[in-house]
């Protein structure tokens, strides 16, 4: 019987320099398709607030929503590691984080949670790790802070901000993070992060030198107008399966993201 990938498997991919392929998934049918195409991490992202629920931001997504969609994705997949987002404010304190992550893991069966690493994230990561809960720390552009940021834009172009992101990533790894996801930062910064950390660094809008890549499924299929760093893999291809397989192959060959999708 096929077994699920573990953090140890993903770390082994990083160690041998083989890019890790991740994609968002929100339901069982797509989870099955992505799993069979060789996607190694299925991220039940709170982006579901926008692409599934039609909201303007991710802020309205609840832990209940995440449990429901995560359960569907776990049910549809056999091999991929399934990771779910902790939605807005559900990890604002270590106590809330344990409660939210515990519900997600017990009620849906996901193997890992991801949190947007705000200023107090080290304490939250430490508490989760202490409870044996695998955590991915999301750095760079944090969509849950969009109203504070005033829009979705590149983070870490200024040298002092880039250094601060690098230091945060190292502090989060030291606190117990098992993975880092970095969104919308210059490719050179993401390459430094991947080099500096032992844990896998998964990028979105962060260049080809990360340890792995993730995209929002609906952007990859051209269902939603993706950001500049995304690519419509269905364009010019005959089926969704072909589009997903092309994404897997392009990431594994480090041909995605290419120069047009790379931010500096
Ligand atoms: O919610 C999500 O889909 C994400 C991706 C942007 C990585 O966090």
mmCIF file of C-alpha atoms and ligand atoms in Angstrom:
data_model
loop_
_atom_site.group_PDB
_atom_site.id
_atom_site.type_symbol
_atom_site.label_atom_id
_atom_site.label_comp_id
_atom_site.label_asym_id
_atom_site.label_seq_id
_atom_site.Cartn_x
_atom_site.Cartn_y
_atom_site.Cartn_z
ATOM 1 C CA UNK A 1 0.000 0.000 0.000
ATOM 2 C CA UNK A 2 1.228 3.466 -0.835
ATOM 3 C CA UNK A 3 2.173 5.465 2.251
ATOM 4 C CA UNK A 4 2.019 9.171 2.846
ATOM 5 C CA UNK A 5 5.115 11.305 2.512
ATOM 6 C CA UNK A 6 6.533 12.540 5.805
ATOM 7 C CA UNK A 7 8.675 15.479 6.853
ATOM 8 C CA UNK A 8 11.661 13.112 6.751
ATOM 9 C CA UNK A 9 10.936 12.385 3.062
ATOM 10 C CA UNK A 10 10.705 16.112 2.300
ATOM 11 C CA UNK A 11 13.954 16.853 4.144
ATOM 12 C CA UNK A 12 15.616 14.079 2.107
ATOM 13 C CA UNK A 13 14.433 15.790 -1.102
ATOM 14 C CA UNK A 14 16.020 19.055 0.086
ATOM 15 C CA UNK A 15 19.253 17.276 0.992
ATOM 16 C CA UNK A 16 19.589 15.767 -2.470
ATOM 17 C CA UNK A 17 18.635 19.036 -4.183
ATOM 18 C CA UNK A 18 15.399 17.736 -5.698
ATOM 19 C CA UNK A 19 12.708 20.440 -5.800
ATOM 20 C CA UNK A 20 9.565 19.714 -3.754
ATOM 21 C CA UNK A 21 6.236 20.160 -5.569
ATOM 22 C CA UNK A 22 3.329 21.673 -3.652
ATOM 23 C CA UNK A 23 -0.083 22.989 -4.704
ATOM 24 C CA UNK A 24 -3.179 24.195 -2.929
ATOM 25 C CA UNK A 25 -6.196 21.862 -2.836
ATOM 26 C CA UNK A 26 -9.612 22.340 -1.306
ATOM 27 C CA UNK A 27 -11.670 19.263 -2.221
ATOM 28 C CA UNK A 28 -11.367 15.497 -2.638
ATOM 29 C CA UNK A 29 -11.677 15.347 -6.448
ATOM 30 C CA UNK A 30 -8.781 17.721 -7.099
ATOM 31 C CA UNK A 31 -6.786 16.250 -4.207
ATOM 32 C CA UNK A 32 -6.976 12.822 -5.930
ATOM 33 C CA UNK A 33 -5.896 14.247 -9.259
ATOM 34 C CA UNK A 34 -2.976 16.214 -7.791
ATOM 35 C CA UNK A 35 -1.889 13.279 -5.641
ATOM 36 C CA UNK A 36 -1.809 10.941 -8.668
ATOM 37 C CA UNK A 37 0.145 13.516 -10.698
ATOM 38 C CA UNK A 38 2.948 13.476 -8.108
ATOM 39 C CA UNK A 39 2.284 16.656 -6.115
ATOM 40 C CA UNK A 40 4.113 16.078 -2.822
ATOM 41 C CA UNK A 41 2.443 18.639 -0.534
ATOM 42 C CA UNK A 42 -1.258 19.512 -0.688
ATOM 43 C CA UNK A 43 -1.795 22.851 1.028
ATOM 44 C CA UNK A 44 -5.341 23.511 2.175
ATOM 45 C CA UNK A 45 -4.742 27.243 2.002
ATOM 46 C CA UNK A 46 -6.952 29.911 3.497
ATOM 47 C CA UNK A 47 -6.845 31.250 -0.067
ATOM 48 C CA UNK A 48 -10.043 29.166 -0.214
ATOM 49 C CA UNK A 49 -11.721 32.271 1.203
ATOM 50 C CA UNK A 50 -11.041 33.968 -2.131
ATOM 51 C CA UNK A 51 -11.054 31.192 -4.735
ATOM 52 C CA UNK A 52 -13.825 29.002 -3.252
ATOM 53 C CA UNK A 53 -15.918 31.355 -1.122
ATOM 54 C CA UNK A 54 -15.564 34.412 -3.375
ATOM 55 C CA UNK A 55 -14.473 36.767 -0.612
ATOM 56 C CA UNK A 56 -12.186 39.755 -1.238
ATOM 57 C CA UNK A 57 -9.574 38.578 1.289
ATOM 58 C CA UNK A 58 -8.740 35.495 3.359
ATOM 59 C CA UNK A 59 -9.801 37.123 6.634
ATOM 60 C CA UNK A 60 -13.303 35.637 6.845
ATOM 61 C CA UNK A 61 -12.126 32.015 6.789
ATOM 62 C CA UNK A 62 -12.810 30.114 10.027
ATOM 63 C CA UNK A 63 -11.268 27.051 11.662
ATOM 64 C CA UNK A 64 -14.546 25.231 10.858
ATOM 65 C CA UNK A 65 -14.079 26.061 7.153
ATOM 66 C CA UNK A 66 -10.507 24.773 7.308
ATOM 67 C CA UNK A 67 -11.559 21.547 9.053
ATOM 68 C CA UNK A 68 -14.228 20.881 6.416
ATOM 69 C CA UNK A 69 -11.961 21.437 3.386
ATOM 70 C CA UNK A 70 -8.980 19.690 4.988
ATOM 71 C CA UNK A 71 -11.097 16.599 5.668
ATOM 72 C CA UNK A 72 -12.086 16.518 1.975
ATOM 73 C CA UNK A 73 -8.446 16.824 0.841
ATOM 74 C CA UNK A 74 -7.235 14.112 3.224
ATOM 75 C CA UNK A 75 -10.046 11.808 2.025
ATOM 76 C CA UNK A 76 -9.086 12.326 -1.647
ATOM 77 C CA UNK A 77 -5.345 11.778 -1.295
ATOM 78 C CA UNK A 78 -3.101 8.821 -0.445
ATOM 79 C CA UNK A 79 0.531 9.908 -0.872
ATOM 80 C CA UNK A 80 0.934 13.667 -0.452
ATOM 81 C CA UNK A 81 1.641 15.302 2.888
ATOM 82 C CA UNK A 82 -1.415 17.439 3.696
ATOM 83 C CA UNK A 83 -0.872 20.792 5.393
ATOM 84 C CA UNK A 84 -3.611 23.223 6.444
ATOM 85 C CA UNK A 85 -3.536 26.944 7.136
ATOM 86 C CA UNK A 86 -4.366 28.344 10.552
ATOM 87 C CA UNK A 87 -6.790 31.104 9.560
ATOM 88 C CA UNK A 88 -6.805 34.748 10.665
ATOM 89 C CA UNK A 89 -6.465 35.164 14.478
ATOM 90 C CA UNK A 90 -6.786 31.414 15.137
ATOM 91 C CA UNK A 91 -3.161 31.370 16.341
ATOM 92 C CA UNK A 92 -2.987 34.835 17.895
ATOM 93 C CA UNK A 93 -1.804 33.285 21.200
ATOM 94 C CA UNK A 94 -0.029 29.967 21.878
ATOM 95 C CA UNK A 95 -3.190 28.684 23.641
ATOM 96 C CA UNK A 96 -5.473 29.515 20.702
ATOM 97 C CA UNK A 97 -2.938 28.012 18.301
ATOM 98 C CA UNK A 98 -2.839 24.677 20.148
ATOM 99 C CA UNK A 99 -6.635 24.602 20.203
ATOM 100 C CA UNK A 100 -6.998 25.452 16.473
ATOM 101 C CA UNK A 101 -4.175 23.195 15.288
ATOM 102 C CA UNK A 102 -5.413 20.368 17.538
ATOM 103 C CA UNK A 103 -8.886 20.593 15.998
ATOM 104 C CA UNK A 104 -7.450 20.601 12.488
ATOM 105 C CA UNK A 105 -5.269 17.581 13.102
ATOM 106 C CA UNK A 106 -7.820 15.547 15.072
ATOM 107 C CA UNK A 107 -10.922 16.366 13.034
ATOM 108 C CA UNK A 108 -9.474 16.366 9.505
ATOM 109 C CA UNK A 109 -6.302 14.266 9.649
ATOM 110 C CA UNK A 110 -3.845 16.827 8.240
ATOM 111 C CA UNK A 111 -0.195 16.179 9.092
ATOM 112 C CA UNK A 112 0.971 19.765 9.441
ATOM 113 C CA UNK A 113 -0.289 23.300 9.986
ATOM 114 C CA UNK A 114 0.939 26.567 8.487
ATOM 115 C CA UNK A 115 0.778 29.956 10.140
ATOM 116 C CA UNK A 116 1.498 33.450 8.892
ATOM 117 C CA UNK A 117 4.454 34.447 11.057
ATOM 118 C CA UNK A 118 3.539 37.751 12.682
ATOM 119 C CA UNK A 119 5.691 39.374 15.385
ATOM 120 C CA UNK A 120 4.815 36.855 18.139
ATOM 121 C CA UNK A 121 5.103 33.727 16.012
ATOM 122 C CA UNK A 122 8.213 32.263 17.698
ATOM 123 C CA UNK A 123 6.302 31.653 20.947
ATOM 124 C CA UNK A 124 3.411 30.087 19.015
ATOM 125 C CA UNK A 125 5.706 27.840 16.962
ATOM 126 C CA UNK A 126 7.558 26.758 20.103
ATOM 127 C CA UNK A 127 4.296 25.806 21.848
ATOM 128 C CA UNK A 128 2.983 23.877 18.827
ATOM 129 C CA UNK A 129 6.294 22.083 18.305
ATOM 130 C CA UNK A 130 6.310 21.185 22.013
ATOM 131 C CA UNK A 131 2.968 19.454 21.511
ATOM 132 C CA UNK A 132 4.364 17.444 18.593
ATOM 133 C CA UNK A 133 2.509 19.485 15.956
ATOM 134 C CA UNK A 134 4.523 20.030 12.763
ATOM 135 C CA UNK A 135 4.509 23.710 11.741
ATOM 136 C CA UNK A 136 5.310 25.614 8.577
ATOM 137 C CA UNK A 137 6.097 29.313 9.125
ATOM 138 C CA UNK A 138 4.893 31.615 6.319
ATOM 139 C CA UNK A 139 7.123 34.689 5.775
ATOM 140 C CA UNK A 140 7.413 37.516 3.228
ATOM 141 C CA UNK A 141 4.006 38.671 2.024
ATOM 142 C CA UNK A 142 1.428 37.740 4.679
ATOM 143 C CA UNK A 143 -2.035 37.938 3.049
ATOM 144 C CA UNK A 144 -3.809 38.014 6.446
ATOM 145 C CA UNK A 145 -2.221 41.450 7.048
ATOM 146 C CA UNK A 146 -3.394 42.888 3.713
ATOM 147 C CA UNK A 147 -5.288 45.796 5.284
ATOM 148 C CA UNK A 148 -2.211 46.837 7.245
ATOM 149 C CA UNK A 149 0.028 46.421 4.178
ATOM 150 C CA UNK A 150 -2.373 48.298 1.917
ATOM 151 C CA UNK A 151 -2.133 45.683 -0.846
ATOM 152 C CA UNK A 152 -0.385 42.519 -1.994
ATOM 153 C CA UNK A 153 3.146 43.556 -2.901
ATOM 154 C CA UNK A 154 6.774 42.406 -2.965
ATOM 155 C CA UNK A 155 8.424 42.215 0.470
ATOM 156 C CA UNK A 156 12.135 42.358 1.305
ATOM 157 C CA UNK A 157 13.532 44.461 -1.531
ATOM 158 C CA UNK A 158 15.246 46.856 0.905
ATOM 159 C CA UNK A 159 18.455 45.262 2.349
ATOM 160 C CA UNK A 160 17.415 45.858 5.991
ATOM 161 C CA UNK A 161 13.992 44.238 5.436
ATOM 162 C CA UNK A 162 15.653 41.285 3.648
ATOM 163 C CA UNK A 163 18.028 40.817 6.612
ATOM 164 C CA UNK A 164 15.084 40.963 9.030
ATOM 165 C CA UNK A 165 13.219 38.244 7.070
ATOM 166 C CA UNK A 166 16.347 36.066 7.084
ATOM 167 C CA UNK A 167 16.790 36.512 10.852
ATOM 168 C CA UNK A 168 13.098 35.744 11.476
ATOM 169 C CA UNK A 169 13.340 32.556 9.418
ATOM 170 C CA UNK A 170 16.343 31.393 11.450
ATOM 171 C CA UNK A 171 14.588 32.253 14.728
ATOM 172 C CA UNK A 172 11.473 30.339 13.651
ATOM 173 C CA UNK A 173 13.554 27.320 12.689
ATOM 174 C CA UNK A 174 15.248 27.494 16.108
ATOM 175 C CA UNK A 175 11.796 27.703 17.738
ATOM 176 C CA UNK A 176 10.816 24.421 16.078
ATOM 177 C CA UNK A 177 9.395 25.230 12.613
ATOM 178 C CA UNK A 178 9.708 22.217 10.296
ATOM 179 C CA UNK A 179 9.269 24.154 7.076
ATOM 180 C CA UNK A 180 9.259 27.764 5.877
ATOM 181 C CA UNK A 181 7.029 29.112 3.113
ATOM 182 C CA UNK A 182 8.140 32.400 1.631
ATOM 183 C CA UNK A 183 5.803 34.486 -0.498
ATOM 184 C CA UNK A 184 6.512 37.300 -2.921
ATOM 185 C CA UNK A 185 10.129 38.167 -2.124
ATOM 186 C CA UNK A 186 13.131 38.777 -4.406
ATOM 187 C CA UNK A 187 14.605 35.541 -5.781
ATOM 188 C CA UNK A 188 18.024 36.327 -4.287
ATOM 189 C CA UNK A 189 16.567 36.543 -0.765
ATOM 190 C CA UNK A 190 14.678 33.246 -1.163
ATOM 191 C CA UNK A 191 17.888 31.570 -2.387
ATOM 192 C CA UNK A 192 19.705 32.814 0.745
ATOM 193 C CA UNK A 193 16.909 31.482 2.954
ATOM 194 C CA UNK A 194 17.049 28.042 1.330
ATOM 195 C CA UNK A 195 20.821 27.983 1.798
ATOM 196 C CA UNK A 196 20.724 29.183 5.417
ATOM 197 C CA UNK A 197 17.986 26.882 6.740
ATOM 198 C CA UNK A 198 18.078 23.132 7.367
ATOM 199 C CA UNK A 199 14.316 22.783 6.923
ATOM 200 C CA UNK A 200 12.744 22.957 3.421
ATOM 201 C CA UNK A 201 11.907 26.422 2.099
ATOM 202 C CA UNK A 202 8.897 26.448 -0.231
ATOM 203 C CA UNK A 203 8.486 29.527 -2.417
ATOM 204 C CA UNK A 204 5.620 31.285 -4.153
ATOM 205 C CA UNK A 205 6.701 34.306 -6.158
ATOM 206 C CA UNK A 206 10.189 33.725 -4.766
ATOM 207 C CA UNK A 207 12.261 32.428 -7.695
ATOM 208 C CA UNK A 208 13.486 28.993 -8.738
ATOM 209 C CA UNK A 209 16.211 28.522 -6.112
ATOM 210 C CA UNK A 210 13.869 27.600 -3.250
ATOM 211 C CA UNK A 211 13.745 23.978 -2.064
ATOM 212 C CA UNK A 212 10.227 23.711 -3.484
ATOM 213 C CA UNK A 213 7.395 25.604 -5.158
ATOM 214 C CA UNK A 214 3.738 26.148 -4.396
ATOM 215 C CA UNK A 215 0.963 27.840 -6.393
ATOM 216 C CA UNK A 216 -2.729 28.457 -5.902
ATOM 217 C CA UNK A 217 -4.445 25.717 -7.950
ATOM 218 C CA UNK A 218 -7.024 28.065 -9.493
ATOM 219 C CA UNK A 219 -4.280 30.449 -10.704
ATOM 220 C CA UNK A 220 -2.365 27.516 -12.238
ATOM 221 C CA UNK A 221 -5.513 26.479 -14.149
ATOM 222 C CA UNK A 222 -6.330 30.014 -15.297
ATOM 223 C CA UNK A 223 -9.642 29.898 -13.402
ATOM 224 C CA UNK A 224 -8.584 32.980 -11.437
ATOM 225 C CA UNK A 225 -6.360 35.726 -12.861
ATOM 226 C CA UNK A 226 -3.139 34.845 -11.035
ATOM 227 C CA UNK A 227 -0.426 37.287 -9.983
ATOM 228 C CA UNK A 228 2.572 37.948 -12.244
ATOM 229 C CA UNK A 229 4.603 35.194 -10.579
ATOM 230 C CA UNK A 230 2.020 32.515 -11.422
ATOM 231 C CA UNK A 231 1.542 30.701 -14.757
ATOM 232 C CA UNK A 232 -1.566 29.364 -16.505
ATOM 233 C CA UNK A 233 -0.482 25.739 -17.128
ATOM 234 C CA UNK A 234 -3.797 24.823 -18.774
ATOM 235 C CA UNK A 235 -3.273 27.293 -21.623
ATOM 236 C CA UNK A 236 -2.370 25.286 -24.733
ATOM 237 C CA UNK A 237 -2.901 21.917 -23.017
ATOM 238 C CA UNK A 238 -5.766 19.487 -23.489
ATOM 239 C CA UNK A 239 -6.738 18.600 -19.934
ATOM 240 C CA UNK A 240 -6.370 19.512 -16.274
ATOM 241 C CA UNK A 241 -4.337 16.325 -15.728
ATOM 242 C CA UNK A 242 -1.869 17.411 -18.427
ATOM 243 C CA UNK A 243 -1.631 20.892 -16.881
ATOM 244 C CA UNK A 244 -0.867 19.505 -13.410
ATOM 245 C CA UNK A 245 1.686 17.023 -14.800
ATOM 246 C CA UNK A 246 3.386 19.854 -16.700
ATOM 247 C CA UNK A 247 3.609 21.891 -13.464
ATOM 248 C CA UNK A 248 5.153 18.921 -11.621
ATOM 249 C CA UNK A 249 7.691 18.378 -14.434
ATOM 250 C CA UNK A 250 8.584 22.078 -14.708
ATOM 251 C CA UNK A 251 9.146 22.430 -10.951
ATOM 252 C CA UNK A 252 11.220 19.229 -10.775
ATOM 253 C CA UNK A 253 13.383 20.513 -13.677
ATOM 254 C CA UNK A 254 13.659 23.984 -12.047
ATOM 255 C CA UNK A 255 12.106 25.492 -15.172
ATOM 256 C CA UNK A 256 9.250 26.995 -13.126
ATOM 257 C CA UNK A 257 9.329 29.778 -12.152
ATOM 258 C CA UNK A 258 11.198 31.111 -15.193
ATOM 259 C CA UNK A 259 12.458 34.652 -15.792
ATOM 260 C CA UNK A 260 8.976 36.143 -16.517
ATOM 261 C CA UNK A 261 7.653 34.839 -13.188
ATOM 262 C CA UNK A 262 10.708 35.844 -11.130
ATOM 263 C CA UNK A 263 10.687 38.977 -8.959
ATOM 264 C CA UNK A 264 13.849 40.925 -8.161
HETATM 265 O O1 LIG B 1 -3.524 30.236 1.379
HETATM 266 C C1 LIG B 1 -2.734 29.931 0.486
HETATM 267 O O2 LIG B 1 -3.093 29.414 -0.568
HETATM 268 C C2 LIG B 1 -1.319 30.210 0.687
HETATM 269 C C3 LIG B 1 -0.478 30.275 -0.544
HETATM 270 C C4 LIG B 1 -0.498 31.656 -1.072
HETATM 271 C C5 LIG B 1 0.866 29.770 -0.312
HETATM 272 O O3 LIG B 1 -0.879 30.440 1.776
#
